Amino acid sequence: MKQTFFLGLVALIVSCKQSESVYDKPYFDFDSLINKQHAALLQAKVTLTKTVTLGAAKEELSFEADSIVLHKELDVFRQLDIINKPGFKNEYKISDGEKDTRSNLTMRRYEALRPSYPVPYVTFYYQQDFNRLYKIESVYKEDNALYRTERNLLLEFDDASGKPLLVRYKLSGVQKMILSDSITFSVDGSFVPGIF
């Protein structure tokens, strides 16, 4: 009896894990983008230079980015994949083909039908073909009993090699913890490919 219960429990846990990670991605596959950039940055043996600001404190760091570092730095951008969850299907208006007035790039924009969604919008900037991405801008909001935060997210790419390679990322915003003051934060990172 105990063995049957244990096997049933294991089967239930495994089936729940699979159903969480596999779903149709109707808008844009952020997980895939981050995975590809992670691999490309590792192959390029990049150096990461980042400036971190928390309130009035500011620090600049520079180091070779290994797999663990890249995972930590880029993981926040995976949160944008929430727009692909089944609950948000058909909940974003898509506009494409508008020219950016500040550059020669074309924009594709996913805009939430309700401003209260965690990701109110995502704007992609590309040249001629959507596969030639140059920039992604978005906002990610989180509000719960312990804290409220809003993060402005930016990814910038260079396609000198024919494929977009992440060269810069930025996240900035404000976080308000319960019973404490709001804190402004910013992380601005640049990747420089290695010489060898």
PDB file of N, CA and C in Angstrom, residues 46 67 93 110 134 155 166 187 193:
ATOM      1  N   VAL A  46      32.433  36.311 -23.576  1.00  0.00           N
ATOM      2  CA  VAL A  46      32.223  37.738 -23.315  1.00  0.00           C
ATOM      3  C   VAL A  46      32.701  38.158 -21.932  1.00  0.00           C
ATOM      4  N   SER A  67      28.707  30.592 -17.395  1.00  0.00           N
ATOM      5  CA  SER A  67      27.322  30.127 -17.505  1.00  0.00           C
ATOM      6  C   SER A  67      26.467  30.544 -16.311  1.00  0.00           C
ATOM      7  N   LYS A  93      -2.930  43.157 -27.905  1.00  0.00           N
ATOM      8  CA  LYS A  93      -3.122  43.707 -29.245  1.00  0.00           C
ATOM      9  C   LYS A  93      -1.742  43.793 -29.892  1.00  0.00           C
ATOM     10  N   TYR A 110       3.399  44.507 -28.668  1.00  0.00           N
ATOM     11  CA  TYR A 110       2.344  43.725 -28.031  1.00  0.00           C
ATOM     12  C   TYR A 110       1.863  44.558 -26.857  1.00  0.00           C
ATOM     13  N   TYR A 134      17.027  44.379 -32.955  1.00  0.00           N
ATOM     14  CA  TYR A 134      18.018  45.317 -32.427  1.00  0.00           C
ATOM     15  C   TYR A 134      17.735  45.691 -30.977  1.00  0.00           C
ATOM     16  N   LEU A 155      16.690  45.087 -23.732  1.00  0.00           N
ATOM     17  CA  LEU A 155      17.717  44.228 -24.319  1.00  0.00           C
ATOM     18  C   LEU A 155      18.134  44.870 -25.638  1.00  0.00           C
ATOM     19  N   LEU A 166      23.352  39.624 -28.060  1.00  0.00           N
ATOM     20  CA  LEU A 166      23.066  40.569 -26.985  1.00  0.00           C
ATOM     21  C   LEU A 166      24.334  41.339 -26.620  1.00  0.00           C
ATOM     22  N   VAL A 187      20.276  48.274 -13.059  1.00  0.00           N
ATOM     23  CA  VAL A 187      21.398  47.428 -13.454  1.00  0.00           C
ATOM     24  C   VAL A 187      21.582  47.649 -14.946  1.00  0.00           C
ATOM     25  N   PRO A 193      32.629  40.821 -26.563  1.00  0.00           N
ATOM     26  CA  PRO A 193      33.183  39.510 -26.924  1.00  0.00           C
ATOM     27  C   PRO A 193      34.683  39.441 -26.669  1.00  0.00           C
TER      28      PRO A 193
END
